[in-house]
Tab-separated table of C-alpha atoms in Angstrom:
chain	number	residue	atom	x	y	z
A	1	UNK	CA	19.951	38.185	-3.486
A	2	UNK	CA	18.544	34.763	-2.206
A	3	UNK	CA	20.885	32.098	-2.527
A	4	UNK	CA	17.810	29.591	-3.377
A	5	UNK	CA	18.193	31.279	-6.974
A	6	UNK	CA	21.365	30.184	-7.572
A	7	UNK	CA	21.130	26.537	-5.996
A	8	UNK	CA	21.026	23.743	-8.566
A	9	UNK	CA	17.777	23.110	-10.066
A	10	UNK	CA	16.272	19.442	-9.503
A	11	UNK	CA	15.410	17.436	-12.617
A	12	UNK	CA	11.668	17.134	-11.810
A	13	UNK	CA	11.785	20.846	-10.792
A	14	UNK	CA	13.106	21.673	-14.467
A	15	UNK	CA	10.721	19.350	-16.333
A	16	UNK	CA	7.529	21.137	-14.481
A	17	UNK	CA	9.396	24.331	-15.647
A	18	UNK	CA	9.762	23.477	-19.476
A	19	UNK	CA	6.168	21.996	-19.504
A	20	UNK	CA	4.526	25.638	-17.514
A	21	UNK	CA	6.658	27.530	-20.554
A	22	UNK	CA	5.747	25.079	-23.256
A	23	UNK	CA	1.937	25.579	-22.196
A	24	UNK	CA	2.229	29.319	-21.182
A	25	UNK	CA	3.418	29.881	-25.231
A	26	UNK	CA	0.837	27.458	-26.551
A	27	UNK	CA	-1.845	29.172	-24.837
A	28	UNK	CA	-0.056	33.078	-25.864
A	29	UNK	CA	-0.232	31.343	-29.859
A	30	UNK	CA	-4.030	30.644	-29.801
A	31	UNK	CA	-6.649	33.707	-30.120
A	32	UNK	CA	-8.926	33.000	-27.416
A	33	UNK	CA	-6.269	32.228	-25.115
A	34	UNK	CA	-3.859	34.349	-25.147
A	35	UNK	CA	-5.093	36.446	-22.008
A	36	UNK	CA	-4.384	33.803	-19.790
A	37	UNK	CA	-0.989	32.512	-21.272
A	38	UNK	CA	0.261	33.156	-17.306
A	39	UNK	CA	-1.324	30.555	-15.625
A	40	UNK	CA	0.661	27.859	-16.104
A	41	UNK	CA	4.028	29.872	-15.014
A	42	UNK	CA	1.345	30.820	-12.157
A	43	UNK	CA	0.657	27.309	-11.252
A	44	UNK	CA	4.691	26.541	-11.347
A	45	UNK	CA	4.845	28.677	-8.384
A	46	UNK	CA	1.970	28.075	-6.408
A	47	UNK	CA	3.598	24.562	-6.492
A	48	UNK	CA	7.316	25.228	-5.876
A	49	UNK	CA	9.440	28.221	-4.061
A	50	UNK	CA	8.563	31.673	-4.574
A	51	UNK	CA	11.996	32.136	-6.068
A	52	UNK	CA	11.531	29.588	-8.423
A	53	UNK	CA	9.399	32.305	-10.554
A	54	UNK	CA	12.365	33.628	-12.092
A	55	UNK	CA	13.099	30.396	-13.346
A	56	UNK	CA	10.199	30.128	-15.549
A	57	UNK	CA	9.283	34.121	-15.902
A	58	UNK	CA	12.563	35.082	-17.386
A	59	UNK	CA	12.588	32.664	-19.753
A	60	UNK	CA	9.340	33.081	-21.281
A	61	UNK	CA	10.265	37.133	-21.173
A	62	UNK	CA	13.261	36.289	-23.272
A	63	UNK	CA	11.130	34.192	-25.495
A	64	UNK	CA	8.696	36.680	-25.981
A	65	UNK	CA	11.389	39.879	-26.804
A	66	UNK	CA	12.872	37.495	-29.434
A	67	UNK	CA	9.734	36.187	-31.394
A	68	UNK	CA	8.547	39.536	-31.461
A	69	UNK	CA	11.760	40.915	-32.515
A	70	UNK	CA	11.624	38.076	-35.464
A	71	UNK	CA	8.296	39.232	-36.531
A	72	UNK	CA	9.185	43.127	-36.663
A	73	UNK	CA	12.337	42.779	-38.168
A	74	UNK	CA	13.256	45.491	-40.976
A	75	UNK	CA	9.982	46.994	-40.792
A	76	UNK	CA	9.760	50.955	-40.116
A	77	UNK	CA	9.441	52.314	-36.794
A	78	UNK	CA	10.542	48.561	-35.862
A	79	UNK	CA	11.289	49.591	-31.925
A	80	UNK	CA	7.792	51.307	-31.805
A	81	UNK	CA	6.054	47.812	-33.331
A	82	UNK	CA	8.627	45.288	-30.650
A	83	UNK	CA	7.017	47.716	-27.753
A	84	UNK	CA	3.221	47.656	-28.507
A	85	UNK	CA	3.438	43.797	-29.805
A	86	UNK	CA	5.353	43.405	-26.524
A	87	UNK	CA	3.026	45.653	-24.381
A	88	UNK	CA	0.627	43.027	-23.081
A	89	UNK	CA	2.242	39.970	-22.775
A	90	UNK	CA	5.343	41.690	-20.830
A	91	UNK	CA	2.720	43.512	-18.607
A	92	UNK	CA	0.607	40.365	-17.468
A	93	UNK	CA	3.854	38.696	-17.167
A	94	UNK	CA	5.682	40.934	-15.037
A	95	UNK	CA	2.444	42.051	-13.031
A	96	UNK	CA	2.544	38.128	-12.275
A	97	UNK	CA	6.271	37.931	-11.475
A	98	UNK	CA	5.955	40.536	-8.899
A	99	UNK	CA	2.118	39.435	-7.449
A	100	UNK	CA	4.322	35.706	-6.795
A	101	UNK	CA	7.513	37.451	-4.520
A	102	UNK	CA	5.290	39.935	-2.730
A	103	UNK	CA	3.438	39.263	0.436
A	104	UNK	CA	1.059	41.647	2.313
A	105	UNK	CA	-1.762	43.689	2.061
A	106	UNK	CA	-3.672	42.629	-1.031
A	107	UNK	CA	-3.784	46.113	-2.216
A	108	UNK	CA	-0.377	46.897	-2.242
A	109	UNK	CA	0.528	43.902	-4.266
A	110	UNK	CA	-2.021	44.452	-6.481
A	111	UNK	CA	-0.711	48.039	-7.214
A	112	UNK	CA	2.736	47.038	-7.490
A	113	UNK	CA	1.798	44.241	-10.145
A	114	UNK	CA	0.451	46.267	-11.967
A	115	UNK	CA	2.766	49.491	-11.622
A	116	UNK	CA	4.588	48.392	-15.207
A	117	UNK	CA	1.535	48.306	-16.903
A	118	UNK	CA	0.484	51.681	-15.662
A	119	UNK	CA	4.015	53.509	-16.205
A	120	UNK	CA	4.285	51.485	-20.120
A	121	UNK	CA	0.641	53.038	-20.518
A	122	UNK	CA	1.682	56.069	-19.447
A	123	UNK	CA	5.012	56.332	-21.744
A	124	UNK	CA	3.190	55.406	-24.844
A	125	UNK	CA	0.773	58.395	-24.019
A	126	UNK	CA	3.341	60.612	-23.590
A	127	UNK	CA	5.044	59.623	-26.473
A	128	UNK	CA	2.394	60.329	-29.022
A	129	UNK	CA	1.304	63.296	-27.220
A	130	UNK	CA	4.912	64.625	-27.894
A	131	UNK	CA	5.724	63.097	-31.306
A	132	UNK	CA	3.103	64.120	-33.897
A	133	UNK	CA	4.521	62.692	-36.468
A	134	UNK	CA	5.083	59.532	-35.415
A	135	UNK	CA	1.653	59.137	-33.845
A	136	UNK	CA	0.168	60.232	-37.211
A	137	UNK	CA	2.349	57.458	-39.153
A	138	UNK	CA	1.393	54.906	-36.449
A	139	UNK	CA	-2.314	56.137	-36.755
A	140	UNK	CA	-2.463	55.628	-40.528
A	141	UNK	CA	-0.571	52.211	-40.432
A	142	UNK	CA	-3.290	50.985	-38.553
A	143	UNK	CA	-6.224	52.980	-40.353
A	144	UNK	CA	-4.877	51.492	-43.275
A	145	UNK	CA	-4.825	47.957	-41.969
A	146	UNK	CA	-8.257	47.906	-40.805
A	147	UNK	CA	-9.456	49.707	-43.732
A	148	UNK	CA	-8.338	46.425	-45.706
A	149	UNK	CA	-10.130	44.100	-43.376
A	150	UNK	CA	-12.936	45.686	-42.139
A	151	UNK	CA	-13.349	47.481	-46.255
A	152	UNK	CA	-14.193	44.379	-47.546
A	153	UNK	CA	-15.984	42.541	-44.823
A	154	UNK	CA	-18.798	45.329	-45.051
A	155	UNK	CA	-18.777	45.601	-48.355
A	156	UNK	CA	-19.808	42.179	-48.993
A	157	UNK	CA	-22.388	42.341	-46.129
A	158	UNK	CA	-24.064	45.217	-48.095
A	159	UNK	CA	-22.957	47.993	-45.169
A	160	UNK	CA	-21.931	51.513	-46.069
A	161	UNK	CA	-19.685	52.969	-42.892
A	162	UNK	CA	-17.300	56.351	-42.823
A	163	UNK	CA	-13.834	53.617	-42.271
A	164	UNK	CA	-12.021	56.758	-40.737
A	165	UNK	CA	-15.019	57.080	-38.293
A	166	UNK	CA	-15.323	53.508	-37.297
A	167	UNK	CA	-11.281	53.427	-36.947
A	168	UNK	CA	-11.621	56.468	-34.265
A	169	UNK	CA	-14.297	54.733	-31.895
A	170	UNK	CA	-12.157	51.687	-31.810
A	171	UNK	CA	-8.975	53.442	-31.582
A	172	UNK	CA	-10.456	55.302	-28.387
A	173	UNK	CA	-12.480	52.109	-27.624
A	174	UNK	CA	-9.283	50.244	-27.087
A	175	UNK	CA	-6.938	52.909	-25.395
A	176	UNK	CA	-9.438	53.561	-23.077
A	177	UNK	CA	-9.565	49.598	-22.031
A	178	UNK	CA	-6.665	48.300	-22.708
A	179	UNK	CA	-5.544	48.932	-19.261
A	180	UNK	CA	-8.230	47.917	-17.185
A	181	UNK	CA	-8.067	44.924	-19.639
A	182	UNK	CA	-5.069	43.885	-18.049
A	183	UNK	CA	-6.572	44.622	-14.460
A	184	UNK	CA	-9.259	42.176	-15.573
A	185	UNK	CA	-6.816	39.163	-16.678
A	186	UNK	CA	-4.027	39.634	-14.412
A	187	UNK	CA	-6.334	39.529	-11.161
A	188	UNK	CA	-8.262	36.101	-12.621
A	189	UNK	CA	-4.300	35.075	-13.012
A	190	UNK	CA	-3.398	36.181	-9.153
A	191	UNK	CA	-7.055	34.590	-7.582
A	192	UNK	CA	-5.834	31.188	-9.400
A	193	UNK	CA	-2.185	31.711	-8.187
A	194	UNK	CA	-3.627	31.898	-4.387
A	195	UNK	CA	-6.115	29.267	-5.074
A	196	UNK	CA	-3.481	27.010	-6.375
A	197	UNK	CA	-1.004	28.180	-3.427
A	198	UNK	CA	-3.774	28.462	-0.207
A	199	UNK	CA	-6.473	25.877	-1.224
A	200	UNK	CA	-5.562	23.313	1.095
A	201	UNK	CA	-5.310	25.910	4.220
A	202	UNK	CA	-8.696	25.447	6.276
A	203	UNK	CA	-9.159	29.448	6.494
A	204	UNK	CA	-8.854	30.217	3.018
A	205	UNK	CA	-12.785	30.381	2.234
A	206	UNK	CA	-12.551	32.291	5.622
A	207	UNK	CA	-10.030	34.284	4.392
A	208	UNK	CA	-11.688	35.396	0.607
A	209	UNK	CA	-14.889	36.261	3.021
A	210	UNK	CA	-13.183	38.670	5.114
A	211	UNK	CA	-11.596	40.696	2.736
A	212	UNK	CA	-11.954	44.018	2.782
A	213	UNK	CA	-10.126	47.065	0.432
A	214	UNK	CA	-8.910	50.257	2.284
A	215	UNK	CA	-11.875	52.532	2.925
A	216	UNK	CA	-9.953	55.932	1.494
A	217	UNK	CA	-9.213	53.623	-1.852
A	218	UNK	CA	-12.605	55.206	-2.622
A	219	UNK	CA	-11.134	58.747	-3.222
A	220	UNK	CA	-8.774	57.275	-5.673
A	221	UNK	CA	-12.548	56.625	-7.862
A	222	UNK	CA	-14.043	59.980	-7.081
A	223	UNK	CA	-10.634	61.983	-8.349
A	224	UNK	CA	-10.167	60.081	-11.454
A	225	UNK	CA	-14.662	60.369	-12.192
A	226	UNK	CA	-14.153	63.994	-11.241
A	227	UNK	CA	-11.184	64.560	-13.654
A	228	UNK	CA	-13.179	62.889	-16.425
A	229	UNK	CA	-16.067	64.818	-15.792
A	230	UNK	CA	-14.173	68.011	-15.750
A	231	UNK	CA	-13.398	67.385	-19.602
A	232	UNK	CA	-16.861	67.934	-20.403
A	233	UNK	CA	-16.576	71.920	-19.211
A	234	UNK	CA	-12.805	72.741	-20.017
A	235	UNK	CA	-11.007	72.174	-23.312
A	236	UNK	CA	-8.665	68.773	-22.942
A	237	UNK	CA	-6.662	66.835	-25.073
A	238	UNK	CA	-8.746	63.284	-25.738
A	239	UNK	CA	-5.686	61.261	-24.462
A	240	UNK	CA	-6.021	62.649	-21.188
A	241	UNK	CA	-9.838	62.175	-21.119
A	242	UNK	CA	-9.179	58.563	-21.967
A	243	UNK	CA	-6.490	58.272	-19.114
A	244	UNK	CA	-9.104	59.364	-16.370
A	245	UNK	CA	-11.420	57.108	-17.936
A	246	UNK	CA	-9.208	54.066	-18.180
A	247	UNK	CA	-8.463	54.624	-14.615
A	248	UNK	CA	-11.668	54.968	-13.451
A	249	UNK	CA	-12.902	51.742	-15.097
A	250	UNK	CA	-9.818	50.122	-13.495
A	251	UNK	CA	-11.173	51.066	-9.840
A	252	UNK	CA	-14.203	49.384	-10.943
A	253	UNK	CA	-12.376	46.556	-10.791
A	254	UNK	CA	-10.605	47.141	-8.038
A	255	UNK	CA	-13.945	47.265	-5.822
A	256	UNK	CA	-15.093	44.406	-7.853
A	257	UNK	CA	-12.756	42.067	-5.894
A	258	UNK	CA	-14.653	43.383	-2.769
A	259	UNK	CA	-18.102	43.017	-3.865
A	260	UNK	CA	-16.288	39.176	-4.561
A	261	UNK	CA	-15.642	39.108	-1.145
A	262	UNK	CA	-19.240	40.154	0.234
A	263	UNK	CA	-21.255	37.502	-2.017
A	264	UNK	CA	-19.127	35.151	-0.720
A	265	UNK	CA	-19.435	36.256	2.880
A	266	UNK	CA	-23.272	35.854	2.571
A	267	UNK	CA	-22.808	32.121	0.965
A	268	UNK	CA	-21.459	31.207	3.969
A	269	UNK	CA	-23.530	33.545	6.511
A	270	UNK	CA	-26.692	31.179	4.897
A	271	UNK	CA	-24.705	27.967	5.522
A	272	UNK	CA	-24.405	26.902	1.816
A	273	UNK	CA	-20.741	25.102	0.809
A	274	UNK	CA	-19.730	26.546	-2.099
A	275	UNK	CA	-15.730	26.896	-2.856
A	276	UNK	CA	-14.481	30.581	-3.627
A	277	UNK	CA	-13.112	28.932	-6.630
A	278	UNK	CA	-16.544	27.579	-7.546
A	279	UNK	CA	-18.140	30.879	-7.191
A	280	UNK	CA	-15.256	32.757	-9.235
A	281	UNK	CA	-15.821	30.254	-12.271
A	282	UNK	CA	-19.654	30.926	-12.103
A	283	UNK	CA	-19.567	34.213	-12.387
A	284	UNK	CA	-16.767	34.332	-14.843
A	285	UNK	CA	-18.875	31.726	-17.026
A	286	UNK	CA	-22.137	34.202	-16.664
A	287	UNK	CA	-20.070	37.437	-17.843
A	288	UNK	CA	-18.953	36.502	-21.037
A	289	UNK	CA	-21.543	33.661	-22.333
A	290	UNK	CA	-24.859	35.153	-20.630
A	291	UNK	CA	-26.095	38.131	-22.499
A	292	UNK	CA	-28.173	40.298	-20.142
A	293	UNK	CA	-26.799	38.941	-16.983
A	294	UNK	CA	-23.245	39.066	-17.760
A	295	UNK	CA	-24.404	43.093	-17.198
A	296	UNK	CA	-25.496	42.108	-13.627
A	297	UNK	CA	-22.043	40.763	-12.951
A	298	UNK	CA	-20.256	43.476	-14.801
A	299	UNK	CA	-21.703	46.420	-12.512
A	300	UNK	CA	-23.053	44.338	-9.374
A	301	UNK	CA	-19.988	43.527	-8.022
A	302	UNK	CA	-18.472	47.037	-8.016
A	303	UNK	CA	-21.818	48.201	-7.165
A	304	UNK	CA	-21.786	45.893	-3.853
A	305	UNK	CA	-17.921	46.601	-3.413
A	306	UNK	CA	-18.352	49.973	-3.166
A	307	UNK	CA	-21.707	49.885	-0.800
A	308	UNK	CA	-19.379	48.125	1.028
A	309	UNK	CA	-16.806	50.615	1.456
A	310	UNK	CA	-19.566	52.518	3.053
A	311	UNK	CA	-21.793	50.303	4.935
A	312	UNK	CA	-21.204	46.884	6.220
A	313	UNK	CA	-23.270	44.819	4.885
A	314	UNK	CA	-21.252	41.547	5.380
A	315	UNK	CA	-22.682	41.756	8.995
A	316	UNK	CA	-25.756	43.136	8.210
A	317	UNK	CA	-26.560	40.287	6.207
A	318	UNK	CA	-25.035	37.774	8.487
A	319	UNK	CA	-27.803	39.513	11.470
């Protein structure tokens, strides 16, 4: 174990530490904000030791377990609610632990941050698939609960809708996404860790240009498409179908970073200075505010990632 976790904690150290948890659970409490509760334990970090992260990721773990152990309290199936409430926070927060005391290949950390969040998916998959009964009182629970909300909402709009319908596409809406969800948030959290961390280094721009995913990642895509696709000609349980999906979409993602990487390269193959950091916020901005070309974001930059993989266009474009 490092001894720097065990040395005494400065006082300016543990004041930046109280305000990145005090922030991290104000953002976690508001709706549209929630997603991105880890940046300021991210920013913590970038700004202190590596092995400092414990110091503000443990608590803020601890935090979470107990508020949503106050909220489920006495209700039925009590461990089951604790786990999903607790499935999202704990993942982005742990995939974020681990992103800030790894170093190496971006790929490997990026896998192992996001490990926990594959093998929790994974449990709570198996677990339904193996306990009937308590998927079908979970199901109805939460049929029940939107039936209340949504009921009423299109009612008074004037709407007729089958409720048990509408609960099944957004059941499988969400499962399917959920996961590459996280992907989504916890790799905005780890560019903004490095950003915060390498901004000052000369070669960083450099750096964010050059990148470049392993070139056999690729098959990792074409197995999970082909095990989807193989659900439309053999009888398979829906969860699985989902699962191939989900990880599909994930790999999306994945090659998303590198089709980052190559629109950067040609900013600065034409000579224009623009900031990685600038770029990422454009293009963030565009996908969720800019109907119609938040879809050119969504499935250019995989698209370009993964002509990438295949073709080098970086230097093509710089020729």
């Amino acid at each position: 174990m490092d001894e720097g976790l065990f040395k005494k904690t400065p006082n300016g150290v543990f004041l930046k530490a109280v305000i990145s948890i005090a922030m991290s659970l104000v953002l976690l409490s508001l709706e549209f904000t929630s997603l991105i509760y880890t940046l300021p334990l991210m920013a913590f970090v970038a700004t202190s030791r590596r092995e400092d992260g414990v110091k503000v990721f443990l608590p803020t773990a601890l935090i979470l377990i107990l508020r949503s152990l106050y909220y489920s309290w006495g209700i039925e199936n009590m461990g089951l609610w604790v786990a999903i409430d607790l499935y999202v926070p704990l993942s982005l927060l742990v995939a974020g632990f681990i992103w800030t005391i790894t170093k190496g290949k971006l790929e490997k950390r990026l896998y192992l941050s996001l490990l926990p969040a594959l093998l929790a998916t994974i449990l709570f998959g198996l677990l339904f698939f193996m306990d009937r009964a308590l998927f079908d009182a979970f199901y109805n629970s939460m049929k029940d609960a939107f039936a209340a909300v949504m009921g009423n909402t299109l009612s008074s709009l004037g709407i007729e809708a089958d409720i048990d319908f509408l609960f099944l596409m957004v059941g499988v809406t969400v499962g399917v996404f959920v996961f590459p969800f996280i992907t989504a948030t916890a790799c905005v959290s780890f560019f903004y860790y490095e950003v915060r961390r390498h901004s000052r280094e000369t070669d960083f721009e450099d750096k964010i240009a050059s990148l470049e995913l392993n070139t056999n990642t690729v098959w990792l895509l074409i197995l999970f498409l082909a095990l989807f696709m193989l659900g439309r000609f053999i009888s398979m349980p829906l969860v699985l179908s989902m699962g191939f999906l989900s990880l599909s979409v994930t790999m999306l993602l994945v090659y998303s970073i590198q089709g980052f990487s190559v629109l950067m390269a040609w900013i600065k193959n034409i000579g224009v200075n623009l900031k990685s950091s600038s770029l990422f916020i454009m293009l963030l901005v565009i996908s969720l505010v800019m109907p119609g070309l938040n879809i050119v974001v969504l499935f250019g930059l995989p698209l370009i990632g993964l002509i990438e993989n295949f073709f080098d266009i970086k230097s093509r474009r710089k020729k």
